[in-house]
Coordinates of C-alpha atoms and ligand atoms in Angstrom, one line a residue:
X3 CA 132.5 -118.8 -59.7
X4 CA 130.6 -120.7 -57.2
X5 CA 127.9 -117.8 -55.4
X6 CA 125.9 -118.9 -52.6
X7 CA 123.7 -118.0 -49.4
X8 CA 124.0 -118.9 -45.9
X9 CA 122.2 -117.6 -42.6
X10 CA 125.5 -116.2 -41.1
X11 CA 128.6 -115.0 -43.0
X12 CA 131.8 -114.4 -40.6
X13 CA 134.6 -112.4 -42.3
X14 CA 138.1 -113.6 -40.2
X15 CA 139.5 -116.2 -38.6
X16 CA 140.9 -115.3 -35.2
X17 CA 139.4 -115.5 -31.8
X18 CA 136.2 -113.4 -32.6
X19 CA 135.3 -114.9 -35.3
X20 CA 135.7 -118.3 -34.5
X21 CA 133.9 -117.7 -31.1
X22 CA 131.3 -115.9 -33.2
X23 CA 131.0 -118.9 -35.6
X24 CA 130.5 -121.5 -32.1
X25 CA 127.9 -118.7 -30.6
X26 CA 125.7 -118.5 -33.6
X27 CA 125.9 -122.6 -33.9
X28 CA 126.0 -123.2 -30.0
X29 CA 122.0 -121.1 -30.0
X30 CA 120.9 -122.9 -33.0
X31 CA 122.8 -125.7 -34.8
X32 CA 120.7 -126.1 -37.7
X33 CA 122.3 -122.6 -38.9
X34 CA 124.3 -122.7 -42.0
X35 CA 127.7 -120.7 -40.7
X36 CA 130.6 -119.8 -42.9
X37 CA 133.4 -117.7 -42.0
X38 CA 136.3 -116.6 -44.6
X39 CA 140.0 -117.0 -43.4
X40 CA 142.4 -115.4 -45.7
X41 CA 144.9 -118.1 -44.5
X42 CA 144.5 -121.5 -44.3
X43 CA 146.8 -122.7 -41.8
X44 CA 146.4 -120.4 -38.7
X45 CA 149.5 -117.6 -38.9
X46 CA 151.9 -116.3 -36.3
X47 CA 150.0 -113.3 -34.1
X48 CA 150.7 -111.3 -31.1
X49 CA 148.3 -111.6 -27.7
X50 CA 149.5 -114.2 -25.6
X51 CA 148.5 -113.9 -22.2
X52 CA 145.2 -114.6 -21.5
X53 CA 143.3 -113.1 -18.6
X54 CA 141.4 -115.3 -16.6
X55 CA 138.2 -113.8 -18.3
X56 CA 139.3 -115.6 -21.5
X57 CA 139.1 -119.3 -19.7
X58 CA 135.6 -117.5 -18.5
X59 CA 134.2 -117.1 -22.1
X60 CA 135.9 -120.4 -23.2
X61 CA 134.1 -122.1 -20.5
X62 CA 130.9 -120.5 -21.9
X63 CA 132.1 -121.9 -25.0
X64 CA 131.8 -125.3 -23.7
X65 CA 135.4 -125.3 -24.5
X66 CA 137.2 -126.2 -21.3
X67 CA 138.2 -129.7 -21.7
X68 CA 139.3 -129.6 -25.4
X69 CA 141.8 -125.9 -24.6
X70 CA 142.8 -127.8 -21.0
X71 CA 144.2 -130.5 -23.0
X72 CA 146.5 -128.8 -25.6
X73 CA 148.3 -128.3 -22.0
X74 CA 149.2 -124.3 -22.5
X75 CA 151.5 -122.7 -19.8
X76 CA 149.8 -122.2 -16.7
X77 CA 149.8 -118.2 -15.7
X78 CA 149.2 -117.2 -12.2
X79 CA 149.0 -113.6 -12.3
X80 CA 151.0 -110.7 -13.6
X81 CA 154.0 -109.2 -12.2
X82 CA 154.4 -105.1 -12.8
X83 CA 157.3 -102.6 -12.4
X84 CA 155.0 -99.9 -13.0
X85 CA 153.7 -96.7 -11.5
X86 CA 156.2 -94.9 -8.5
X87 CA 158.1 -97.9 -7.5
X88 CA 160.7 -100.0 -9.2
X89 CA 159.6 -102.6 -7.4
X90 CA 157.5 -105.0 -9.0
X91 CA 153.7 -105.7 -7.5
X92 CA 151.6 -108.2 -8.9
X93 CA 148.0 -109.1 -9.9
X94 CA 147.4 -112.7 -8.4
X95 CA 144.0 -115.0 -9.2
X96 CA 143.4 -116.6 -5.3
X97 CA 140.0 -119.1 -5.5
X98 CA 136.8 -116.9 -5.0
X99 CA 134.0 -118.9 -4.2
X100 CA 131.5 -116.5 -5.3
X101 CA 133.1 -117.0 -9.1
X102 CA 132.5 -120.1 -11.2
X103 CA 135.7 -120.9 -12.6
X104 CA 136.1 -124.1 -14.4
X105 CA 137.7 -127.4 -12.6
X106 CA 140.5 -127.6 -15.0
X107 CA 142.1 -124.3 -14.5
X108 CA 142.2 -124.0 -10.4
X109 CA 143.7 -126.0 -7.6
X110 CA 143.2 -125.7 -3.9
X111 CA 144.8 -121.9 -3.6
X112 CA 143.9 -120.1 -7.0
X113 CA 142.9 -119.9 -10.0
X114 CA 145.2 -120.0 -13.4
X115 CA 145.1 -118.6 -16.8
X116 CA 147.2 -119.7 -19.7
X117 CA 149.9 -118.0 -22.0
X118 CA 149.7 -119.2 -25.6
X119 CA 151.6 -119.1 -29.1
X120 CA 148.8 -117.9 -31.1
X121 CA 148.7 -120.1 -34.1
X122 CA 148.4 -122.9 -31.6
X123 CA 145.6 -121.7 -30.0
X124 CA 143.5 -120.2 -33.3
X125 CA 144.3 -123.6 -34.6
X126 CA 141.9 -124.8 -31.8
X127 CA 139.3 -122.8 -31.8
X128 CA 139.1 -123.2 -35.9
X129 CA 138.8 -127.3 -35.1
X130 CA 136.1 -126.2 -32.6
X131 CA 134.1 -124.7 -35.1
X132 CA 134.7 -127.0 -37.2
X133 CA 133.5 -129.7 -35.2
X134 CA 129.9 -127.9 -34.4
X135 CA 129.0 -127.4 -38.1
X136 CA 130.7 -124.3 -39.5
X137 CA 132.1 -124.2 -42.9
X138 CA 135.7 -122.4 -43.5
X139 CA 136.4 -121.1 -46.4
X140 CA 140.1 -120.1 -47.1
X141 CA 139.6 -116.6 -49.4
X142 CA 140.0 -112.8 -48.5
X143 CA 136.7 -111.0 -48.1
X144 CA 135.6 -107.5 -48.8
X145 CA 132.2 -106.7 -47.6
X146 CA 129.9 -104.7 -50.2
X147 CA 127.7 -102.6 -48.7
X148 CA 125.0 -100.0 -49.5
X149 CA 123.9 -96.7 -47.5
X150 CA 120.7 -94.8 -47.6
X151 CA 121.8 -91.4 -49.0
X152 CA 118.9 -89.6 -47.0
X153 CA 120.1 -90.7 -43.9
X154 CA 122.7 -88.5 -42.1
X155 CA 125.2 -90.3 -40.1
X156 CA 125.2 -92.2 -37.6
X157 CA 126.7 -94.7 -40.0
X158 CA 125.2 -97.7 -38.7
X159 CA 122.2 -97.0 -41.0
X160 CA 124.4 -98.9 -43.6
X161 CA 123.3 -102.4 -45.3
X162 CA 125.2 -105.3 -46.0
X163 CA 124.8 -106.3 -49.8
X164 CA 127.1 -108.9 -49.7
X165 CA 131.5 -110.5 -49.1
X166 CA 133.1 -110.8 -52.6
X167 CA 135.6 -112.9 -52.9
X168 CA 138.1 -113.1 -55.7
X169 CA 136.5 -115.4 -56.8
X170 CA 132.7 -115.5 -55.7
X171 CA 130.0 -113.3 -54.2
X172 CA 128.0 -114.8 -50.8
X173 CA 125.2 -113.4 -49.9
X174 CA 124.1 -113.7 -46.0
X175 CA 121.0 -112.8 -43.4
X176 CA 123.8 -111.4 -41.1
X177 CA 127.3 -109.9 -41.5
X178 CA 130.2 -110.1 -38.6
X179 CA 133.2 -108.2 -39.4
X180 CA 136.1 -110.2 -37.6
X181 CA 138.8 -109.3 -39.5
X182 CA 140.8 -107.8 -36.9
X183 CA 143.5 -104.9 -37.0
X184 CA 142.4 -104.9 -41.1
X185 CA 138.8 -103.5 -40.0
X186 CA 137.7 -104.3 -43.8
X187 CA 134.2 -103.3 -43.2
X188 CA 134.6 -100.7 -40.5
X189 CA 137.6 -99.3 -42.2
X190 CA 135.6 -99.4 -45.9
X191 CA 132.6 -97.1 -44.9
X192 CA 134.6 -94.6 -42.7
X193 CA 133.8 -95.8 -39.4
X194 CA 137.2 -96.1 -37.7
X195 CA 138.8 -93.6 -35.2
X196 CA 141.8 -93.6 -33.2
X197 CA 141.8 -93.7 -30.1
X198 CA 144.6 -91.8 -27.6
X199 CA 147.8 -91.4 -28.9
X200 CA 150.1 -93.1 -32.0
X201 CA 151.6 -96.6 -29.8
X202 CA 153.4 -99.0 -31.8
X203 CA 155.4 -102.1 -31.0
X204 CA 158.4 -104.7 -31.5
X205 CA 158.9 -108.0 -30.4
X206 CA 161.1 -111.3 -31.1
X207 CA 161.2 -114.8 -28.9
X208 CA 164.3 -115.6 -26.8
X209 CA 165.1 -118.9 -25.7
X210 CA 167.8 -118.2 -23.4
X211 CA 166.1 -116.6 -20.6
X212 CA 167.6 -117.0 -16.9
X213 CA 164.2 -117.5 -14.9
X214 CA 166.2 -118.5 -11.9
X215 CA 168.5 -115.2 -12.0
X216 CA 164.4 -113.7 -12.8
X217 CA 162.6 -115.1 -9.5
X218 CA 165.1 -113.7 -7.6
X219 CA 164.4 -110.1 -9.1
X220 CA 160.8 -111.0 -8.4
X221 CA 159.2 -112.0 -11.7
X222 CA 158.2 -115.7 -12.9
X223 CA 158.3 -118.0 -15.6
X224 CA 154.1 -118.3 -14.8
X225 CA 153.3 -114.7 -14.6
X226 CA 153.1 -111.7 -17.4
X227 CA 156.1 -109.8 -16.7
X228 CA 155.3 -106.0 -17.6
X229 CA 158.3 -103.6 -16.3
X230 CA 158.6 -99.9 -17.6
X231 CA 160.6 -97.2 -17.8
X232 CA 160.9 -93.6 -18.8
X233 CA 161.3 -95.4 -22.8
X234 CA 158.3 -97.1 -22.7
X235 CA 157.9 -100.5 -21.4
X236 CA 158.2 -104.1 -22.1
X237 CA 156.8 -107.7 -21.7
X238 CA 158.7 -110.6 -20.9
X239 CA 155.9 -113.9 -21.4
X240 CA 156.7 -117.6 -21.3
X241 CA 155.1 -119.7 -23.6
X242 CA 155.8 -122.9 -22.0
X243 CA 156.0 -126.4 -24.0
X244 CA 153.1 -125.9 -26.3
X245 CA 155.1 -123.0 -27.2
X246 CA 158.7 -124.8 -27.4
X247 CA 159.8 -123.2 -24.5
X248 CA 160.6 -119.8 -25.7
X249 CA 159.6 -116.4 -24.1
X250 CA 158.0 -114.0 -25.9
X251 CA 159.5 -110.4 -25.5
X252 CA 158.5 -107.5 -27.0
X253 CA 158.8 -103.5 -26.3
X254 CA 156.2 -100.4 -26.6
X255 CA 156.6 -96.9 -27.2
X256 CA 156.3 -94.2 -29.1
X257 CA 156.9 -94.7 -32.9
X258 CA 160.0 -92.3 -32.5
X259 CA 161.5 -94.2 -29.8
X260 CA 160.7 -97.8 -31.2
X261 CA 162.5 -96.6 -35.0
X262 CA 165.7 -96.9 -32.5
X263 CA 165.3 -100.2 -30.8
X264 CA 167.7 -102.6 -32.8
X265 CA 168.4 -105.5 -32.0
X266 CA 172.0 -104.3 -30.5
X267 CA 171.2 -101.9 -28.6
X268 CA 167.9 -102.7 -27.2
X269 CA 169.7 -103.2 -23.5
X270 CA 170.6 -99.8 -23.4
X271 CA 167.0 -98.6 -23.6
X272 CA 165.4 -101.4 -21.6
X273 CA 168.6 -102.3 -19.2
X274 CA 165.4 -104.0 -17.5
X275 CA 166.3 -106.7 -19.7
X276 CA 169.3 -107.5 -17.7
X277 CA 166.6 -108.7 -14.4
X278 CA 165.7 -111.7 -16.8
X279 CA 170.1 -112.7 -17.5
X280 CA 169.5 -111.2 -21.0
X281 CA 172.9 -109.2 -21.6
X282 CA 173.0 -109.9 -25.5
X283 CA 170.0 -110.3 -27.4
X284 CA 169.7 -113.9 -29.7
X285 CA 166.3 -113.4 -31.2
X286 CA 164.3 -115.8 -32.6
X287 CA 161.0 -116.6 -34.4
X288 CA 158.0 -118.1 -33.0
X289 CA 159.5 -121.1 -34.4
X290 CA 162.5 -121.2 -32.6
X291 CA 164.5 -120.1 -35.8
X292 CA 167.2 -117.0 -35.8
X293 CA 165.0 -114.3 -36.4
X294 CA 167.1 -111.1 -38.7
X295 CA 164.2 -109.0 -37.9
X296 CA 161.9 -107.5 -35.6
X297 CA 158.5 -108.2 -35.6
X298 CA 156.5 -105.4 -35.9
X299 CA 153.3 -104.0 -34.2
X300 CA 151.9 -100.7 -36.2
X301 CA 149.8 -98.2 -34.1
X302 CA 146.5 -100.3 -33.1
X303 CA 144.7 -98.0 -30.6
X304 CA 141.1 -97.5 -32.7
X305 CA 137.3 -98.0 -32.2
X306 CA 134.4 -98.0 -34.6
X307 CA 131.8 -95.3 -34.5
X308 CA 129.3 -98.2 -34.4
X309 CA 129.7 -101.3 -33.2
X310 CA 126.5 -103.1 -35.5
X311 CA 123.7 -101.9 -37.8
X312 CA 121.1 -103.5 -39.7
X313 CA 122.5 -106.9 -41.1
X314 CA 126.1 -106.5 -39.3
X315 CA 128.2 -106.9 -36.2
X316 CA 131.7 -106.1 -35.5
X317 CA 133.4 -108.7 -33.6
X318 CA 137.5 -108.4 -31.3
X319 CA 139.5 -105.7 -32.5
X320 CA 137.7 -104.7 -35.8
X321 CA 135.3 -102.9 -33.0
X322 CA 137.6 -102.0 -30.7
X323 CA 141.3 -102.2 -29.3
X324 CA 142.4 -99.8 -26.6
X325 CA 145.9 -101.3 -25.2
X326 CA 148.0 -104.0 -24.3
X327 CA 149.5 -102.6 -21.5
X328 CA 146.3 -105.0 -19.6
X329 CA 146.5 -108.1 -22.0
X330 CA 142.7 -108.0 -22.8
X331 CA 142.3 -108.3 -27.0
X332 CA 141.8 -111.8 -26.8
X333 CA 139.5 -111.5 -23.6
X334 CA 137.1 -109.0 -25.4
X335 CA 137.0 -111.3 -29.3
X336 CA 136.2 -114.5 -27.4
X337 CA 133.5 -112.7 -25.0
X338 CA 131.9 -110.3 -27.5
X339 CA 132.3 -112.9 -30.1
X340 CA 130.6 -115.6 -28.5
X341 CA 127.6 -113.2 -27.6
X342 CA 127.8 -111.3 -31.4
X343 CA 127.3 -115.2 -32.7
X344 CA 124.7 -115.5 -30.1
X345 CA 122.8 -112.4 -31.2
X346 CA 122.9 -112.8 -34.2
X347 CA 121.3 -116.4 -34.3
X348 CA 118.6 -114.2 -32.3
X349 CA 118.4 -111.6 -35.3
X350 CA 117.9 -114.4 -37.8
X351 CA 114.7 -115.4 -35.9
X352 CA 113.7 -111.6 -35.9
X353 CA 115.2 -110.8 -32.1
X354 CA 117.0 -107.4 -32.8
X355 CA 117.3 -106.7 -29.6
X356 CA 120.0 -108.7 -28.6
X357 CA 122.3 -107.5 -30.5
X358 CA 122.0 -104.0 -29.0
X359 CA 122.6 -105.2 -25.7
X360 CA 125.8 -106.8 -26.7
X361 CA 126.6 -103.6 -28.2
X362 CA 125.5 -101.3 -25.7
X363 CA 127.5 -103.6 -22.7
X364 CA 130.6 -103.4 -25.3
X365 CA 130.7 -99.7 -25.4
X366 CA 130.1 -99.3 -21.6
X367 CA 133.3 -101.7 -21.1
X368 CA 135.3 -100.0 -23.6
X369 CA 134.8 -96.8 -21.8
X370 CA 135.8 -98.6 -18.2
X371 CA 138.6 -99.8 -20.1
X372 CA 139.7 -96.5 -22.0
X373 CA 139.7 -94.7 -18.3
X374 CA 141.2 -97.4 -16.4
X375 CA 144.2 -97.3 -19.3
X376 CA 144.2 -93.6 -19.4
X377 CA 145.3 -93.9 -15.6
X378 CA 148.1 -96.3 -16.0
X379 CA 149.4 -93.7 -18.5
X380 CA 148.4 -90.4 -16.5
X381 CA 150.5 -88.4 -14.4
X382 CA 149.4 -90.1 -11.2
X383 CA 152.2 -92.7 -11.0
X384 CA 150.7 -94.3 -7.3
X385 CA 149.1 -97.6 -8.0
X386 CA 147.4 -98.0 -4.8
X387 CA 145.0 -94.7 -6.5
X388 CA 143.9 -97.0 -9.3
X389 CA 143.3 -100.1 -7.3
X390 CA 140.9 -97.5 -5.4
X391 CA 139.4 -96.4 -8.5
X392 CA 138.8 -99.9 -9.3
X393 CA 136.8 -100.6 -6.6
X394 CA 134.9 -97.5 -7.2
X395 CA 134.4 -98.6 -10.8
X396 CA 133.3 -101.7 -9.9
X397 CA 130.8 -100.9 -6.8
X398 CA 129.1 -98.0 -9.2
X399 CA 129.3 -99.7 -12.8
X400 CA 129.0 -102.9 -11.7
X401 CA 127.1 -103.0 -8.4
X402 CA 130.0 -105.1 -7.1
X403 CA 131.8 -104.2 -3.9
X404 CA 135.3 -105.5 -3.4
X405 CA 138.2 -104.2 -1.6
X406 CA 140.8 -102.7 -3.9
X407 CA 143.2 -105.4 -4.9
X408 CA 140.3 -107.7 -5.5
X409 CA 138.2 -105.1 -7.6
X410 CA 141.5 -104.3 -10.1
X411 CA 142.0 -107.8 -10.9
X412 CA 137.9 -108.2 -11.0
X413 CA 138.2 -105.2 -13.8
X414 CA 141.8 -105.4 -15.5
X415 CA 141.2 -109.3 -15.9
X416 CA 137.7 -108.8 -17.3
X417 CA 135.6 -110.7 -14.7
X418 CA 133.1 -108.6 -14.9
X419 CA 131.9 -110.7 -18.1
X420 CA 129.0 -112.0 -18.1
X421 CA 127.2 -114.8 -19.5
X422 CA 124.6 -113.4 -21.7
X423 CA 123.3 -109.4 -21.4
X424 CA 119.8 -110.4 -22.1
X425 CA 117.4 -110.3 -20.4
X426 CA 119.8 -107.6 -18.7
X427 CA 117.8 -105.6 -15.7
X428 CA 117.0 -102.4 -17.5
X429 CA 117.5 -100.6 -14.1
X430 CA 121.1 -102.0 -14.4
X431 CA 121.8 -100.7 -17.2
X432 CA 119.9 -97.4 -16.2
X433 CA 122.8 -96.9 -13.3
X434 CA 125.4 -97.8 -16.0
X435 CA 123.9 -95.4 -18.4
X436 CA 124.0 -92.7 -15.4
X437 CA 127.7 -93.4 -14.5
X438 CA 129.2 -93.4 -18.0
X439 CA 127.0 -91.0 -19.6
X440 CA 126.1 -93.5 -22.2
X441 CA 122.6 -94.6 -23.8
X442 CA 120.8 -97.9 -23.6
X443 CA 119.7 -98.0 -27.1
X444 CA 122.8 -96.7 -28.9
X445 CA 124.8 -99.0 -30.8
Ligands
LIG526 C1 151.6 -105.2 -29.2 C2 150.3 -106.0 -28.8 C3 150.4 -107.0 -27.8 C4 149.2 -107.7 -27.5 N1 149.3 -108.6 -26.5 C5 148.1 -109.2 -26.1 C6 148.1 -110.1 -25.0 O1 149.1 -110.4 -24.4 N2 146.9 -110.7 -24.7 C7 145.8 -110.4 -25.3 O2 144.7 -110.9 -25.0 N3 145.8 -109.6 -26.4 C8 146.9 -108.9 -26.8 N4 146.9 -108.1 -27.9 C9 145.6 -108.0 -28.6 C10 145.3 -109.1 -29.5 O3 146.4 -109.3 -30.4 C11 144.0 -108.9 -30.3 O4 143.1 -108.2 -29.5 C12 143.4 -110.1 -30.8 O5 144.2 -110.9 -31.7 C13 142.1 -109.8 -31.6 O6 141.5 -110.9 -32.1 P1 140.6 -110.8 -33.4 O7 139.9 -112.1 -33.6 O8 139.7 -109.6 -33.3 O9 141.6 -110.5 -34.6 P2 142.8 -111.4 -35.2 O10 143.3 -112.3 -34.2 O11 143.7 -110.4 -35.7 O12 142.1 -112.2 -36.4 C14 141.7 -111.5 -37.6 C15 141.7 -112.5 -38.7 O13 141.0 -112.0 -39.8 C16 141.7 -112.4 -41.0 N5 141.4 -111.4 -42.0 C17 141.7 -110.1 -42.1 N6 141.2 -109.5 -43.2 C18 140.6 -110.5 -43.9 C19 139.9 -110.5 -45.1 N7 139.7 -109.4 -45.8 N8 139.3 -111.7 -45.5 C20 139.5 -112.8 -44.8 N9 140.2 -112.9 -43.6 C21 140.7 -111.7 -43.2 C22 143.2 -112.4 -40.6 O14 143.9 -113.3 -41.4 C23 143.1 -112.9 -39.2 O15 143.3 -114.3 -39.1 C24 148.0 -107.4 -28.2 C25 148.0 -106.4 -29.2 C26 149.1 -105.7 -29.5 C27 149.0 -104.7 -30.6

């Protein structure tokens, strides 16, 4: 037993917490940061195209040069069959001058994203924080927390006591709950709902993909491939060299449908496949080994009641995840996390406040996000209506006025993030408040 105390305790190891970890250290380095990783070498995970808000919050980050280096395959936009046509229509990232947009990820004409094999790119944010002062420690956590029993929900009125380990107890001034999917702390005092209906997913690597036979179907080897179909639909992403060269490709449905995919008949319900050369299916792992069986994504559509109470933040997905139909998980835990990590080095010097913002601007966007999805999957199948409701979202939630193609990417890529919500105009979020029927002081 070794117990301890530090200022900030960070439960999981994925892109929220480590960009929780850099926040808290970037606003005041002389914090003593520890985050718990159940694994020590960064495992195998899905969400692998990044949205150009991503390289935004790593450029807040001050993260740029070191994730430019690792040399991730470039994305250039996303390519859909989606909606009335079969046709695919795509999402592209020209230059705006009005954006800041780091050096290293544009060129004369546009802007680029990257597609990633996840281990790779945890790895590098873990040697990040590691670099700026934060201490890992490889155990599972479960967070022990207490409740005032006169105090009817909402449950945010809930206390921290402290993370036991198997082996010790740490005690912190502030909790963030990154733990993912797992949700240990949400999960623990009742605070997680779904959200929509039961989704669920499969996926292998292929290395055989014909990207010439592709292009001439209209899709690329440098954009997110997204075609659907009365099944369900699929993704087709290319991982480039970092990611030995194989393509990710996996399929979502319903959990009835996705029991029948197997790995021999999987071109019968996505013939799709087909666009891409793919006539047989030779799966592999991440690894570029034969892979025997699918891996699996379990329903993943939930929120938490609250998003932080009195010693504790929720950080990526154990707050929120809507969808992956837009590619935005790893978008939301770098953004939120960075700003959780920033608020709570804010809290630790007595600045509540902060915290609420990040809270308040995190439920506004999840309820953009929630309608925007809701759309893709409604009975409106005409694309060129949601590109107008974009720009209707946009203008009215975020005083931004852009014509329709421009406004979609501006809200399906996340661009909309910003670089800190405090001091955030209170008559801004007044008109936000309006629009979404939400309250500035609600967590
Ligand atoms: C089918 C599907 C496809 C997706 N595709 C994309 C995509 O293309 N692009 C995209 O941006 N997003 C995508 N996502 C979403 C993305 O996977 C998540 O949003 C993202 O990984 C969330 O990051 P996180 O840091 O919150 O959690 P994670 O990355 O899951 O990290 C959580 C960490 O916590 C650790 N942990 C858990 N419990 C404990 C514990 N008790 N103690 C210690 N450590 C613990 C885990 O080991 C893990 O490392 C997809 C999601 C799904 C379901």
């Amino acid at each position: 037993m070794n117990d301890f105390f530090c200022d900030a305790l960070i439960v999981g190891g994925g892109p929220a917490g480590y960009m929780a970890a850099i926040g808290a250290k970037q606003s005041n380095p002389n914090l003593n940061v520890v985050l718990l990783e159940r694994h020590e070498q960064p495992k195998h995970k899905i969400g692998e195209a990044l949205l150009t808000g991503t390289i935004i919050a790593l450029d807040q980050a001050g993260l740029t040069e070191r994730i430019a280096s690792v040399g991730f395959h470039r994305k250039i936009g996303a390519a859909y069959v989606w909606g009335e046509s079969a046709e695919p229509w795509y999402v592209n990232y020209p230059l705006d001058s009005d954006m800041p947009y780091p050096e290293q990820f544009r060129d004369h004409e546009r802007r680029y994203s990257i597609h990633v094999p996840r281990h790779k790119f945890d790895a590098v944010l873990k040697d990040e924080a590691i670099k700026r002062g934060v201490t890992i420690i490889y155990e599972q956590g479960e967070f022990i927390t207490a409740r005032n029993p006169m105090v009817k929900p909402p449950k945010h009125d809930i206390t921290v006591i402290s993370v036991q380990t198997p082996i010790r107890k740490i005690r912190a001034g502030y909790y963030i709950d990154a733990t993912g999917q797992a949700a240990v702390m949400a999960k623990s005092v009742g605070m997680r709902t779904r959200i929509g209906s039961s989704r669920v997913g499969k996926y292998c690597y292929l290395a055989d993909i014909d990207w010439e036979n592709a292009r001439d179907n209209g899709f690329d080897i440098h954009r997110t491939n997204i075609l659907s179909n009365e099944h369900g639909w699929m993704w087709v992403i290319h991982l480039g060299e970092a990611g030995d060269n194989l393509t990710s490709v996996g399929f979502i449905s319903t959990p009835d449908l996705v029991s029948k995919l197997e790995f021999g008949n999987i071109t019968q319900y996505f013939p799709e496949l087909g666009k891409f050369g793919i006539k047989d299916l030779s799966p592999k792992d991440v690894y570029g080994k034969p892979l025997s069986k699918w891996y699996a994504q379990p329903d993943y559509s939930y929120k938490s009641e609250a998003l932080h109470g009195k010693n504790w933040a929720l950080a990526g997905d154990a707050s929120m995840f809507i969808d992956p139909i837009l590619s935005q998980g790893v978008t939301l835990a770098t953004h939120y996390g960075l700003l959780r990590g920033r608020a709570v080095a804010a809290a630790l010097e007595g600045d509540v406040r902060r915290q609420y913002d990040v809270s308040h601007h995190y439920k506004c966007e999840g309820i953009v996000l929630q309608e925007v999805i809701r759309q893709w999957y409604g009975s409106n199948r005409n694309a060129g209506d949601w590109k107008l409701h974009a720009a209707m979202l946009a203008e009215t939630v975020y005083s931004e006025k852009k014509d329709s193609d421009d406004a979609f990417r501006y809200i399906t890529n996340l661009e909309n993030i910003r670089k800190e919500y405090w001091p955030y105009p209170m008559s801004e979020q007044r008109e936000i408040d309006a629009r979404l029927g939400t309250s500035t002081l609600v967590s």
